[in-house]
């Protein structure tokens, strides 16, 4: 199996336009953008609780602190919330009733307290991408797009490694897609 597709801004817009036409649009948009704007793994998104993301006074946190049980490799990490992602999360939060701190941040109709499992959310993303016309995308596409986008803006690989929650720089390098546009900009620096 090949690497997950990385998205151009217009491809991401296409997926978000599709999501806007479906049930649970604000939830689905927020879940998807957690992977594209923060580089979170689908399992990390599924594991989020209300208190991980929302303060006691109802505000979106500046940082999401993932504990070892919520991450791959069981290493705690901090996910920083950009202003762009904060806006998306605020829209989602404003559309639902406040929850107890231990409730899943992203509800499901079947089990709103527990929410998605990592596997069901991965399948959900896969189907959402397919229905939006992105047949080669997977639940990992958001992470790869996040890494590639930051790299194209000059963010160093060590910073990317930390942002991705990797412990080995060679893992991070595998996430970065070298697009023709990135190569063109690099050559122009010469």
CSV table of N, CA, C and O in Angstrom, one decimal, residues 13-97:
chain,number,residue,atom,x,y,z
A,13,UNK,N,-10.4,22.0,0.1
A,13,UNK,CA,-11.7,22.8,-0.1
A,13,UNK,C,-12.8,21.9,-0.6
A,13,UNK,O,-13.9,22.0,-0.2
A,14,UNK,N,-12.4,21.1,-1.6
A,14,UNK,CA,-13.4,20.2,-2.2
A,14,UNK,C,-14.0,19.2,-1.2
A,14,UNK,O,-15.2,19.0,-1.1
A,15,UNK,N,-13.2,18.7,-0.3
A,15,UNK,CA,-13.6,17.8,0.7
A,15,UNK,C,-14.5,18.5,1.7
A,15,UNK,O,-15.6,18.1,2.1
A,16,UNK,N,-14.1,19.7,2.1
A,16,UNK,CA,-14.9,20.5,3.1
A,16,UNK,C,-16.2,20.9,2.5
A,16,UNK,O,-17.2,21.0,3.2
A,17,UNK,N,-16.2,21.2,1.2
A,17,UNK,CA,-17.5,21.6,0.5
A,17,UNK,C,-18.4,20.4,0.6
A,17,UNK,O,-19.6,20.5,0.8
A,18,UNK,N,-17.9,19.2,0.4
A,18,UNK,CA,-18.7,18.0,0.5
A,18,UNK,C,-19.3,17.8,1.9
A,18,UNK,O,-20.4,17.5,2.1
A,19,UNK,N,-18.4,17.9,2.9
A,19,UNK,CA,-18.8,17.8,4.3
A,19,UNK,C,-19.9,18.7,4.6
A,19,UNK,O,-20.9,18.4,5.3
A,20,UNK,N,-19.9,19.9,4.1
A,20,UNK,CA,-20.9,21.0,4.4
A,20,UNK,C,-22.3,20.6,4.0
A,20,UNK,O,-23.3,21.1,4.5
A,21,UNK,N,-22.4,19.6,3.0
A,21,UNK,CA,-23.7,19.2,2.5
A,21,UNK,C,-24.2,18.0,3.3
A,21,UNK,O,-25.3,17.5,3.0
A,22,UNK,N,-23.5,17.5,4.3
A,22,UNK,CA,-23.9,16.2,5.0
A,22,UNK,C,-24.3,16.5,6.4
A,22,UNK,O,-24.1,17.6,7.0
A,23,UNK,N,-24.9,15.5,7.0
A,23,UNK,CA,-25.3,15.6,8.4
A,23,UNK,C,-24.0,15.7,9.3
A,23,UNK,O,-23.0,15.2,8.9
A,24,UNK,N,-24.1,16.3,10.4
A,24,UNK,CA,-23.0,16.5,11.4
A,24,UNK,C,-21.8,17.2,10.7
A,24,UNK,O,-20.7,16.9,11.0
A,25,UNK,N,-22.1,18.2,9.9
A,25,UNK,CA,-21.1,18.9,9.2
A,25,UNK,C,-20.1,19.6,10.1
A,25,UNK,O,-18.8,19.5,9.8
A,26,UNK,N,-20.5,20.2,11.1
A,26,UNK,CA,-19.6,21.0,12.0
A,26,UNK,C,-18.6,20.0,12.7
A,26,UNK,O,-17.4,20.2,12.8
A,27,UNK,N,-19.2,18.9,13.2
A,27,UNK,CA,-18.4,17.9,13.8
A,27,UNK,C,-17.4,17.3,12.9
A,27,UNK,O,-16.2,17.2,13.2
A,28,UNK,N,-17.8,16.9,11.7
A,28,UNK,CA,-17.0,16.2,10.7
A,28,UNK,C,-15.9,17.2,10.2
A,28,UNK,O,-14.7,16.7,10.1
A,29,UNK,N,-16.2,18.4,10.0
A,29,UNK,CA,-15.2,19.4,9.6
A,29,UNK,C,-14.2,19.6,10.7
A,29,UNK,O,-13.0,19.6,10.4
A,30,UNK,N,-14.6,19.7,11.9
A,30,UNK,CA,-13.6,19.9,13.1
A,30,UNK,C,-12.7,18.7,13.2
A,30,UNK,O,-11.5,18.8,13.4
A,31,UNK,N,-13.3,17.5,13.1
A,31,UNK,CA,-12.5,16.2,13.2
A,31,UNK,C,-11.4,16.2,12.1
A,31,UNK,O,-10.3,15.9,12.4
A,32,UNK,N,-11.9,16.4,10.9
A,32,UNK,CA,-11.0,16.4,9.8
A,32,UNK,C,-9.8,17.4,9.9
A,32,UNK,O,-8.7,17.1,9.7
A,33,UNK,N,-10.2,18.6,10.3
A,33,UNK,CA,-9.2,19.7,10.4
A,33,UNK,C,-8.3,19.5,11.6
A,33,UNK,O,-7.2,20.1,11.6
A,34,UNK,N,-8.6,18.7,12.5
A,34,UNK,CA,-7.6,18.4,13.6
A,34,UNK,C,-6.4,17.6,13.0
A,34,UNK,O,-5.3,17.8,13.4
A,35,UNK,N,-6.7,16.9,11.9
A,35,UNK,CA,-5.6,16.1,11.3
A,35,UNK,C,-4.8,17.1,10.3
A,35,UNK,O,-3.6,17.0,10.2
A,36,UNK,N,-5.6,17.9,9.6
A,36,UNK,CA,-4.9,18.8,8.6
A,36,UNK,C,-4.3,20.0,9.2
A,36,UNK,O,-3.3,20.5,8.6
A,37,UNK,N,-4.8,20.6,10.3
A,37,UNK,CA,-4.3,21.8,10.9
A,37,UNK,C,-3.4,21.6,12.1
A,37,UNK,O,-2.7,22.5,12.6
A,38,UNK,N,-3.5,20.4,12.7
A,38,UNK,CA,-2.7,20.1,13.9
A,38,UNK,C,-1.8,18.8,13.7
A,38,UNK,O,-1.0,18.5,14.6
A,39,UNK,N,-2.0,18.1,12.6
A,39,UNK,CA,-1.2,16.9,12.4
A,39,UNK,C,-1.5,15.8,13.3
A,39,UNK,O,-0.7,14.9,13.5
A,40,UNK,N,-2.7,15.8,13.9
A,40,UNK,CA,-3.1,14.7,14.8
A,40,UNK,C,-3.4,13.4,14.1
A,40,UNK,O,-3.9,13.4,13.0
A,41,UNK,N,-3.0,12.3,14.7
A,41,UNK,CA,-3.4,11.0,14.3
A,41,UNK,C,-4.9,10.8,14.5
A,41,UNK,O,-5.5,11.3,15.4
A,42,UNK,N,-5.5,10.0,13.6
A,42,UNK,CA,-6.9,9.7,13.8
A,42,UNK,C,-7.2,9.1,15.1
A,42,UNK,O,-8.3,9.4,15.7
A,43,UNK,N,-6.4,8.2,15.6
A,43,UNK,CA,-6.6,7.7,17.0
A,43,UNK,C,-6.5,8.7,18.1
A,43,UNK,O,-7.2,8.6,19.1
A,44,UNK,N,-5.7,9.7,17.9
A,44,UNK,CA,-5.6,10.8,18.9
A,44,UNK,C,-6.9,11.6,18.8
A,44,UNK,O,-7.4,12.0,19.9
A,45,UNK,N,-7.4,11.9,17.7
A,45,UNK,CA,-8.6,12.6,17.5
A,45,UNK,C,-9.8,11.9,18.2
A,45,UNK,O,-10.6,12.4,18.9
A,46,UNK,N,-9.8,10.6,17.9
A,46,UNK,CA,-10.9,9.7,18.5
A,46,UNK,C,-10.8,9.7,20.0
A,46,UNK,O,-11.8,9.6,20.7
A,47,UNK,N,-9.6,9.8,20.6
A,47,UNK,CA,-9.4,9.6,22.0
A,47,UNK,C,-9.6,10.9,22.8
A,47,UNK,O,-9.6,10.9,24.0
A,48,UNK,N,-9.8,12.1,22.1
A,48,UNK,CA,-10.0,13.3,22.8
A,48,UNK,C,-11.3,13.3,23.7
A,48,UNK,O,-12.3,12.9,23.3
A,49,UNK,N,-11.1,13.9,24.9
A,49,UNK,CA,-12.2,14.1,25.8
A,49,UNK,C,-12.6,15.6,25.8
A,49,UNK,O,-11.8,16.4,25.3
A,50,UNK,N,-13.7,15.9,26.3
A,50,UNK,CA,-14.2,17.3,26.4
A,50,UNK,C,-13.2,18.1,27.1
A,50,UNK,O,-12.8,19.2,26.7
A,51,UNK,N,-12.7,17.6,28.3
A,51,UNK,CA,-11.7,18.4,29.1
A,51,UNK,C,-10.4,18.5,28.4
A,51,UNK,O,-9.6,19.4,28.8
A,52,UNK,N,-10.0,17.7,27.5
A,52,UNK,CA,-8.7,17.8,26.8
A,52,UNK,C,-8.7,19.1,25.9
A,52,UNK,O,-7.7,19.7,25.8
A,53,UNK,N,-9.9,19.4,25.4
A,53,UNK,CA,-10.0,20.5,24.4
A,53,UNK,C,-10.6,21.8,25.0
A,53,UNK,O,-10.2,22.9,24.6
A,54,UNK,N,-11.5,21.6,26.0
A,54,UNK,CA,-12.3,22.8,26.5
A,54,UNK,C,-11.9,23.0,28.0
A,54,UNK,O,-11.9,22.1,28.8
A,55,UNK,N,-11.7,24.3,28.3
A,55,UNK,CA,-11.4,24.7,29.7
A,55,UNK,C,-12.7,24.6,30.5
A,55,UNK,O,-13.8,24.5,29.9
A,56,UNK,N,-12.6,24.8,31.8
A,56,UNK,CA,-13.8,24.7,32.7
A,56,UNK,C,-14.7,25.9,32.4
A,56,UNK,O,-15.9,25.8,32.6
A,57,UNK,N,-14.2,27.0,31.9
A,57,UNK,CA,-15.1,28.2,31.6
A,57,UNK,C,-15.5,28.1,30.1
A,57,UNK,O,-16.1,29.1,29.6
A,58,UNK,N,-15.4,27.0,29.4
A,58,UNK,CA,-16.0,26.8,28.1
A,58,UNK,C,-15.2,27.3,26.9
A,58,UNK,O,-15.7,27.4,25.8
A,59,UNK,N,-13.9,27.6,27.1
A,59,UNK,CA,-13.1,28.1,26.0
A,59,UNK,C,-12.2,27.0,25.4
A,59,UNK,O,-11.8,26.0,26.1
A,60,UNK,N,-11.9,27.1,24.2
A,60,UNK,CA,-11.0,26.2,23.5
A,60,UNK,C,-9.6,26.4,24.1
A,60,UNK,O,-9.1,27.6,24.1
A,61,UNK,N,-8.9,25.4,24.4
A,61,UNK,CA,-7.5,25.5,25.0
A,61,UNK,C,-6.5,25.9,23.9
A,61,UNK,O,-6.7,25.6,22.7
A,62,UNK,N,-5.4,26.5,24.3
A,62,UNK,CA,-4.3,26.9,23.4
A,62,UNK,C,-3.5,25.6,23.1
A,62,UNK,O,-2.9,25.6,22.0
A,63,UNK,N,-3.5,24.7,24.0
A,63,UNK,CA,-2.7,23.5,23.8
A,63,UNK,C,-3.6,22.3,24.2
A,63,UNK,O,-4.3,22.3,25.2
A,64,UNK,N,-3.5,21.2,23.5
A,64,UNK,CA,-4.2,20.0,23.8
A,64,UNK,C,-3.1,19.0,24.3
A,64,UNK,O,-2.1,18.7,23.6
A,65,UNK,N,-3.1,18.7,25.6
A,65,UNK,CA,-2.1,17.8,26.2
A,65,UNK,C,-2.6,16.3,26.1
A,65,UNK,O,-3.6,16.0,26.8
A,66,UNK,N,-2.0,15.6,25.2
A,66,UNK,CA,-2.3,14.2,25.1
A,66,UNK,C,-1.5,13.3,26.0
A,66,UNK,O,-0.3,13.5,26.1
A,67,UNK,N,-2.2,12.5,26.8
A,67,UNK,CA,-1.5,11.6,27.7
A,67,UNK,C,-1.0,10.3,27.0
A,67,UNK,O,-1.4,10.1,25.8
A,68,UNK,N,-0.2,9.5,27.6
A,68,UNK,CA,0.4,8.3,27.0
A,68,UNK,C,-0.7,7.4,26.4
A,68,UNK,O,-0.5,6.8,25.4
A,69,UNK,N,-1.8,7.3,27.1
A,69,UNK,CA,-2.9,6.4,26.6
A,69,UNK,C,-3.6,6.9,25.3
A,69,UNK,O,-4.2,6.1,24.7
A,70,UNK,N,-3.4,8.1,25.0
A,70,UNK,CA,-4.0,8.7,23.8
A,70,UNK,C,-3.1,8.7,22.6
A,70,UNK,O,-3.6,9.1,21.5
A,71,UNK,N,-1.9,8.3,22.7
A,71,UNK,CA,-0.9,8.5,21.6
A,71,UNK,C,-0.4,7.1,21.1
A,71,UNK,O,-0.3,6.2,21.9
A,72,UNK,N,0.1,7.1,19.9
A,72,UNK,CA,0.8,6.0,19.4
A,72,UNK,C,2.2,5.9,20.1
A,72,UNK,O,2.8,6.9,20.3
A,73,UNK,N,2.6,4.8,20.5
A,73,UNK,CA,3.9,4.6,21.1
A,73,UNK,C,3.8,5.0,22.6
A,73,UNK,O,4.8,4.9,23.3
A,74,UNK,N,2.7,5.4,23.1
A,74,UNK,CA,2.5,5.7,24.5
A,74,UNK,C,3.4,6.8,25.0
A,74,UNK,O,4.0,6.7,26.1
A,75,UNK,N,3.7,7.8,24.2
A,75,UNK,CA,4.5,9.0,24.6
A,75,UNK,C,3.6,10.2,24.7
A,75,UNK,O,3.1,10.6,23.6
A,76,UNK,N,3.4,10.8,25.9
A,76,UNK,CA,2.6,12.0,25.9
A,76,UNK,C,3.2,13.1,25.0
A,76,UNK,O,4.4,13.2,24.8
A,77,UNK,N,2.3,14.0,24.5
A,77,UNK,CA,2.8,15.1,23.7
A,77,UNK,C,1.8,16.2,23.8
A,77,UNK,O,0.6,16.1,24.2
A,78,UNK,N,2.2,17.4,23.3
A,78,UNK,CA,1.4,18.6,23.3
A,78,UNK,C,1.1,18.9,21.9
A,78,UNK,O,2.0,18.9,21.0
A,79,UNK,N,-0.2,19.2,21.6
A,79,UNK,CA,-0.7,19.6,20.3
A,79,UNK,C,-1.1,21.1,20.4
A,79,UNK,O,-1.9,21.4,21.2
A,80,UNK,N,-0.4,22.0,19.7
A,80,UNK,CA,-0.7,23.4,19.7
A,80,UNK,C,-1.9,23.7,18.8
A,80,UNK,O,-1.9,23.2,17.7
A,81,UNK,N,-2.8,24.5,19.3
A,81,UNK,CA,-4.0,24.9,18.5
A,81,UNK,C,-3.8,26.3,17.9
A,81,UNK,O,-3.6,27.3,18.6
A,82,UNK,N,-3.7,26.3,16.6
A,82,UNK,CA,-3.5,27.5,15.8
A,82,UNK,C,-4.8,28.3,15.8
A,82,UNK,O,-5.9,27.8,16.1
A,83,UNK,N,-4.7,29.6,15.6
A,83,UNK,CA,-5.9,30.4,15.5
A,83,UNK,C,-7.0,29.9,14.5
A,83,UNK,O,-8.2,29.9,14.7
A,84,UNK,N,-6.5,29.4,13.4
A,84,UNK,CA,-7.4,28.8,12.3
A,84,UNK,C,-8.1,27.6,12.9
A,84,UNK,O,-9.3,27.5,12.7
A,85,UNK,N,-7.4,26.7,13.6
A,85,UNK,CA,-8.0,25.6,14.1
A,85,UNK,C,-9.0,25.9,15.3
A,85,UNK,O,-10.0,25.4,15.5
A,86,UNK,N,-8.5,26.9,16.1
A,86,UNK,CA,-9.4,27.4,17.2
A,86,UNK,C,-10.8,27.8,16.7
A,86,UNK,O,-11.8,27.5,17.3
A,87,UNK,N,-10.8,28.6,15.6
A,87,UNK,CA,-12.0,29.0,15.1
A,87,UNK,C,-12.9,27.9,14.7
A,87,UNK,O,-14.1,27.9,15.0
A,88,UNK,N,-12.4,26.9,14.1
A,88,UNK,CA,-13.1,25.7,13.7
A,88,UNK,C,-13.7,24.9,14.9
A,88,UNK,O,-14.8,24.5,14.9
A,89,UNK,N,-12.9,24.8,15.9
A,89,UNK,CA,-13.3,24.1,17.1
A,89,UNK,C,-14.4,24.9,17.9
A,89,UNK,O,-15.3,24.3,18.4
A,90,UNK,N,-14.3,26.2,17.9
A,90,UNK,CA,-15.3,27.1,18.5
A,90,UNK,C,-16.6,26.9,17.8
A,90,UNK,O,-17.7,26.9,18.4
A,91,UNK,N,-16.6,26.8,16.4
A,91,UNK,CA,-17.8,26.6,15.7
A,91,UNK,C,-18.5,25.3,16.0
A,91,UNK,O,-19.7,25.2,16.2
A,92,UNK,N,-17.7,24.3,16.2
A,92,UNK,CA,-18.2,23.0,16.5
A,92,UNK,C,-18.8,23.0,17.9
A,92,UNK,O,-19.9,22.6,18.2
A,93,UNK,N,-18.0,23.6,18.9
A,93,UNK,CA,-18.5,23.6,20.3
A,93,UNK,C,-19.8,24.4,20.4
A,93,UNK,O,-20.6,24.0,21.2
A,94,UNK,N,-19.9,25.5,19.7
A,94,UNK,CA,-21.1,26.3,19.8
A,94,UNK,C,-22.3,25.6,19.2
A,94,UNK,O,-23.5,26.0,19.5
A,95,UNK,N,-22.1,24.5,18.5
A,95,UNK,CA,-23.3,23.8,17.9
A,95,UNK,C,-23.8,22.6,18.7
A,95,UNK,O,-24.8,22.0,18.4
A,96,UNK,N,-23.1,22.3,19.9
A,96,UNK,CA,-23.5,21.2,20.7
A,96,UNK,C,-23.6,21.7,22.1
A,96,UNK,O,-23.1,22.7,22.5
A,97,UNK,N,-24.3,20.8,23.0
A,97,UNK,CA,-24.4,21.1,24.4
A,97,UNK,C,-23.1,20.8,25.1
A,97,UNK,O,-22.4,19.8,24.7
